[in-house]
PDB file of C-alpha atoms in Angstrom:
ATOM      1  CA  UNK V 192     -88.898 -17.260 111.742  1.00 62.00           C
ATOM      2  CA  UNK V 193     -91.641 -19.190 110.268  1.00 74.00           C
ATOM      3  CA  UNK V 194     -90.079 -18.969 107.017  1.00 86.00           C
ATOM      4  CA  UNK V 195     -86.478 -19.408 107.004  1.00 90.00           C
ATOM      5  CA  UNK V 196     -86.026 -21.775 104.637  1.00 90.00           C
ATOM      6  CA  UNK V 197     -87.801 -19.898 102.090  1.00 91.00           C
ATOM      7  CA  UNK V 198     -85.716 -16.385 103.250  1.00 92.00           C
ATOM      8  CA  UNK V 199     -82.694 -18.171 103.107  1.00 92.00           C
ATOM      9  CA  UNK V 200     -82.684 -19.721  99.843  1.00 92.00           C
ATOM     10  CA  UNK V 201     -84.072 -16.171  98.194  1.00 91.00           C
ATOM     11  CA  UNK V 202     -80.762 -14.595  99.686  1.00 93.00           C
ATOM     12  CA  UNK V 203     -78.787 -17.211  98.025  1.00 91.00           C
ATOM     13  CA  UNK V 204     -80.211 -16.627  94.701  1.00 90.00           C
ATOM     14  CA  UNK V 205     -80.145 -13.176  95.149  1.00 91.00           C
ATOM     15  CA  UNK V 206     -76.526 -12.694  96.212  1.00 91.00           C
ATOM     16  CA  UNK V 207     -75.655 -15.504  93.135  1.00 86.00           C
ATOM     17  CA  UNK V 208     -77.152 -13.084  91.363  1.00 84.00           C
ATOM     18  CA  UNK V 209     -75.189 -10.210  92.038  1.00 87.00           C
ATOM     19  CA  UNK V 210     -72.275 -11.694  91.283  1.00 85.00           C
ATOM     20  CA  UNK V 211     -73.046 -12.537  88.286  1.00 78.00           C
ATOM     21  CA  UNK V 212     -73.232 -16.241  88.583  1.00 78.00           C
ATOM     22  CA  UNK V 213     -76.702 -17.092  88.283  1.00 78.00           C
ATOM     23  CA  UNK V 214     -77.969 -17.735  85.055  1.00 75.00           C
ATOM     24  CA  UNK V 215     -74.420 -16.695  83.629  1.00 69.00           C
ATOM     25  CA  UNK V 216     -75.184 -19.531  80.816  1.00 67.00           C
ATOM     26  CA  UNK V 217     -77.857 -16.203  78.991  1.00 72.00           C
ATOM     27  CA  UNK V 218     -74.349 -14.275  79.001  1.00 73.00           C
ATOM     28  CA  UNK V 219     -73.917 -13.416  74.916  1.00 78.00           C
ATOM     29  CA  UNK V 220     -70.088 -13.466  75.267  1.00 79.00           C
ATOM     30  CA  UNK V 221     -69.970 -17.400  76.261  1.00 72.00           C
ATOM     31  CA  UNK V 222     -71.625 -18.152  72.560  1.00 74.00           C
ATOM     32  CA  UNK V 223     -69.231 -15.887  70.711  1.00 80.00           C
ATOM     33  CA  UNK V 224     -66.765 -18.803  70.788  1.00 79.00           C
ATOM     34  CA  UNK V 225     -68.881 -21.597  69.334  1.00 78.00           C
ATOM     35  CA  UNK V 226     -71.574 -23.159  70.917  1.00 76.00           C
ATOM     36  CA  UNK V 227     -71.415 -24.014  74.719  1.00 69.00           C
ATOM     37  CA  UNK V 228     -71.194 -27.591  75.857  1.00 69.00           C
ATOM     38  CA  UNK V 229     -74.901 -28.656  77.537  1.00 70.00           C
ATOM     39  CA  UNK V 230     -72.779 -30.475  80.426  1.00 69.00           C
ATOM     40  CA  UNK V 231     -69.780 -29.048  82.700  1.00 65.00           C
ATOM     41  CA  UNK V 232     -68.509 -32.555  83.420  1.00 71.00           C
ATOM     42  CA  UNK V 233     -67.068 -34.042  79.909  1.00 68.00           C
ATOM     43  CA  UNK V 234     -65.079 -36.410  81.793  1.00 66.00           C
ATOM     44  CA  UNK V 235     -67.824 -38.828  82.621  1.00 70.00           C
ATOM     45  CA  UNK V 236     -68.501 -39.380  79.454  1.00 72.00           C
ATOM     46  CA  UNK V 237     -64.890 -39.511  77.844  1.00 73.00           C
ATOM     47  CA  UNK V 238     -62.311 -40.678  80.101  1.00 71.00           C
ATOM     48  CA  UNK V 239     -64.076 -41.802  83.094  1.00 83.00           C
ATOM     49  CA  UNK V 240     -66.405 -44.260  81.388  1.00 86.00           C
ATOM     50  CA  UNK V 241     -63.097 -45.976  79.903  1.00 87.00           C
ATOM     51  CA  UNK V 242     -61.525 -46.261  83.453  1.00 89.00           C
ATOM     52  CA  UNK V 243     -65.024 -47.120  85.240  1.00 90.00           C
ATOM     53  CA  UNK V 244     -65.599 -50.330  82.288  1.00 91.00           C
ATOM     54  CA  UNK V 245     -62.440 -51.079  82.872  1.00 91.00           C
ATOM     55  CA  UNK V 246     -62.536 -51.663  86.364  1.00 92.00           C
ATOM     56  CA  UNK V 247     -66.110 -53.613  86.424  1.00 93.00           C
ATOM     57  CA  UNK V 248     -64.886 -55.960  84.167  1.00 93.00           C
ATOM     58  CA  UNK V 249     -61.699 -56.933  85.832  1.00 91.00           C
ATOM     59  CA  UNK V 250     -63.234 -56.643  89.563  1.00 91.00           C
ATOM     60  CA  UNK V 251     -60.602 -58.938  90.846  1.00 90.00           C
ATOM     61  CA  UNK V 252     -57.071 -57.518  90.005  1.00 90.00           C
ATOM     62  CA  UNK V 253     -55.343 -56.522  93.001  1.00 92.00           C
ATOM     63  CA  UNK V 254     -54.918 -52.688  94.237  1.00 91.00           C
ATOM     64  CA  UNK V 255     -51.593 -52.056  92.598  1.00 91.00           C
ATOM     65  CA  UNK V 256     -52.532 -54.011  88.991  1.00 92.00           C
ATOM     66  CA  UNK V 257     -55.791 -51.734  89.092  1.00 92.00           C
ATOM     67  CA  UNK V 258     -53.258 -48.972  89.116  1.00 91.00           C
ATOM     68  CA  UNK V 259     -51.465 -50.146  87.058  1.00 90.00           C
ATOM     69  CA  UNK V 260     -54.552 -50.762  84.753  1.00 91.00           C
ATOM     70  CA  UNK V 261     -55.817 -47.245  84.797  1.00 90.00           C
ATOM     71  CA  UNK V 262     -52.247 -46.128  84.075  1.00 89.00           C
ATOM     72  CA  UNK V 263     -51.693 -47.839  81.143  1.00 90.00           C
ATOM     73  CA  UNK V 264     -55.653 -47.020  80.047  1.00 89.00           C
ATOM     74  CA  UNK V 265     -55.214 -43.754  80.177  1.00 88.00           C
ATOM     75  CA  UNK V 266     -51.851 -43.653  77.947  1.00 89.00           C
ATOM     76  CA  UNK V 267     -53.294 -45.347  75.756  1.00 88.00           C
ATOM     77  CA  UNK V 268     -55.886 -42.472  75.475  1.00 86.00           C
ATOM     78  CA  UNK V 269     -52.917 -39.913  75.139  1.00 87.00           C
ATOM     79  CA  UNK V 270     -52.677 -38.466  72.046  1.00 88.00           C
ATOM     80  CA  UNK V 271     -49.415 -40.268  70.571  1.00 88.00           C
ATOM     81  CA  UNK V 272     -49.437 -43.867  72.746  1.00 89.00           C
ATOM     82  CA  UNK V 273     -46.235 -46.126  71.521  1.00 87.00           C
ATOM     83  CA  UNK V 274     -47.137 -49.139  73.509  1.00 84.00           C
ATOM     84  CA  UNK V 275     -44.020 -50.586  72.043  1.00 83.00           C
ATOM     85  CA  UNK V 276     -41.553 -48.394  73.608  1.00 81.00           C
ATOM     86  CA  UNK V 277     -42.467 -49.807  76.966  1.00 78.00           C
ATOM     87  CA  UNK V 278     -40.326 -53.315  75.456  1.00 79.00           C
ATOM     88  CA  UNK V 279     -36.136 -53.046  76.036  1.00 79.00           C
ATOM     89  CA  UNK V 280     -34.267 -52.798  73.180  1.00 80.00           C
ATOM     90  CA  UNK V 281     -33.067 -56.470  73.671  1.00 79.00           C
ATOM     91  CA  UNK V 282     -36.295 -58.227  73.480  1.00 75.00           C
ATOM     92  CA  UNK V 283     -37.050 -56.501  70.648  1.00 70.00           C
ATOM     93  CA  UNK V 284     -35.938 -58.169  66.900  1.00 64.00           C
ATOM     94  CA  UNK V 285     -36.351 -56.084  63.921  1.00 53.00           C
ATOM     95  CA  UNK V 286     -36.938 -59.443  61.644  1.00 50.00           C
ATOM     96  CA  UNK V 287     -39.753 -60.999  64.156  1.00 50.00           C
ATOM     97  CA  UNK V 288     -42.919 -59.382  63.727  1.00 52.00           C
ATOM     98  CA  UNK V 289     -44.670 -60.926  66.584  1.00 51.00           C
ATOM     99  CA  UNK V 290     -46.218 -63.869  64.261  1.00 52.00           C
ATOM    100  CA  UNK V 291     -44.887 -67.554  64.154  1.00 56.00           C
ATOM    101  CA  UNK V 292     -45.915 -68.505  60.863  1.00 56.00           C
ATOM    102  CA  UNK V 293     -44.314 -70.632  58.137  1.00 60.00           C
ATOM    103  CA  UNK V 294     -43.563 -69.768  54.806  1.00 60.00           C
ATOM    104  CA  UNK V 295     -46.526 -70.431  53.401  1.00 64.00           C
ATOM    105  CA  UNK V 296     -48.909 -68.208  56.157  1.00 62.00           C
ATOM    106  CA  UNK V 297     -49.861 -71.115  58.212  1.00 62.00           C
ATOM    107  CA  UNK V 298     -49.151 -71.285  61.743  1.00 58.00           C
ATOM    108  CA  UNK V 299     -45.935 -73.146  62.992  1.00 63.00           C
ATOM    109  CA  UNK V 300     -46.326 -75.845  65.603  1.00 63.00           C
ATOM    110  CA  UNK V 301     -47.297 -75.075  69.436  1.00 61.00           C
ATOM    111  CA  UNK V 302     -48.228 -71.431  68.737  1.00 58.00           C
ATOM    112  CA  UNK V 303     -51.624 -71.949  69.667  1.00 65.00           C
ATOM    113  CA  UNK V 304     -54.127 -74.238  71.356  1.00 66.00           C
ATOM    114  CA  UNK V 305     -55.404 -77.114  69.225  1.00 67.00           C
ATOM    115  CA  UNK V 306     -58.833 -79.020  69.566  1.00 65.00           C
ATOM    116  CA  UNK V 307     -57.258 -82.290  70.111  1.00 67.00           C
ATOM    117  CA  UNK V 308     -55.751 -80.240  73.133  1.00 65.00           C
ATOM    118  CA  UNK V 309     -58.772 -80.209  74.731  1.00 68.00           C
ATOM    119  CA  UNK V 310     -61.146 -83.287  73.977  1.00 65.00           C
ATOM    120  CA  UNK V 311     -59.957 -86.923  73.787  1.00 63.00           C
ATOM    121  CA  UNK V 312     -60.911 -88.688  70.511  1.00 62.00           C
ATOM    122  CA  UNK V 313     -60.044 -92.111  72.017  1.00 61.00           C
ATOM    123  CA  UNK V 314     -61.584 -93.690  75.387  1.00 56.00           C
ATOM    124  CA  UNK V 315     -58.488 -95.633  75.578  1.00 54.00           C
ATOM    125  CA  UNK V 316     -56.845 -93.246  76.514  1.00 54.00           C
ATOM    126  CA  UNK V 317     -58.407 -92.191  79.772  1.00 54.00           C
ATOM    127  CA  UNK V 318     -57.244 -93.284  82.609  1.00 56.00           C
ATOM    128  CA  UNK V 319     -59.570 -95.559  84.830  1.00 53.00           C
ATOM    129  CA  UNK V 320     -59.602 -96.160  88.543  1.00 59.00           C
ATOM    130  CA  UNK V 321     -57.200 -99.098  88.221  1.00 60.00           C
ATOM    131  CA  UNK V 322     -54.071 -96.775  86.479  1.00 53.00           C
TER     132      UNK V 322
END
């Protein structure tokens, strides 16, 4: 019994062998179809990466919105996605196209956020301790 270990592991290669397992990637048959892939696991590569980026960079979403997240990531990986479809029929308009704009391709008022939102240009305006 001094070296079981050693036995033990040359009876698992052997009976892998035997079956036809071991070394089953020097089998002439698998290239006859193209090349073999040099990995088994395409998925953490493809799909899983997605998913796993996904879910570091929103780390805070609760349970069911991570879900709900790596739902909607992975239909949008499927090969005919119509994110559109998910709208009713009664939100949607055929003569909106999603843009306010003005005739002339300049944005109508309050569709976005201004820089005059965000920074006072007068120190009037700020209210002191007194107001």
């Amino acid at each position: 019994m001094t070296h079981q270990p050693l036995r033990r592991c040359y009876r698992r290669l052997e009976r892998l062998w035997r079956q036809g397992s071991l070394f089953a990637f020097l089998d002439p048959a698998l290239v006859a179809g193209g090349p073999v892939p040099r990995t088994s696991n395409i998925l953490e590569g493809g799909v899983n990466a997605c998913i796993k980026r996904m879910l570091m960079n929103h780390r805070g979403l609760l349970d069911a919105h991570r879900t709900a997240a790596c739902e909607w990531l992975c239909y949008m990986k499927s090969p005919s996605p119509d994110p559109y479809g998910f709208i009713p029929a009664d939100d949607r308009d055929a003569t909106d196209d999603g843009d306010a704009t003005t005739v002339d391709g300049a944005p109508s008022d309050g569709t976005g956020i201004e820089w005059g939102d965000l920074h006072l240009t007068d120190q009037r305006t700020i209210p002191g301790p007194d107001d």
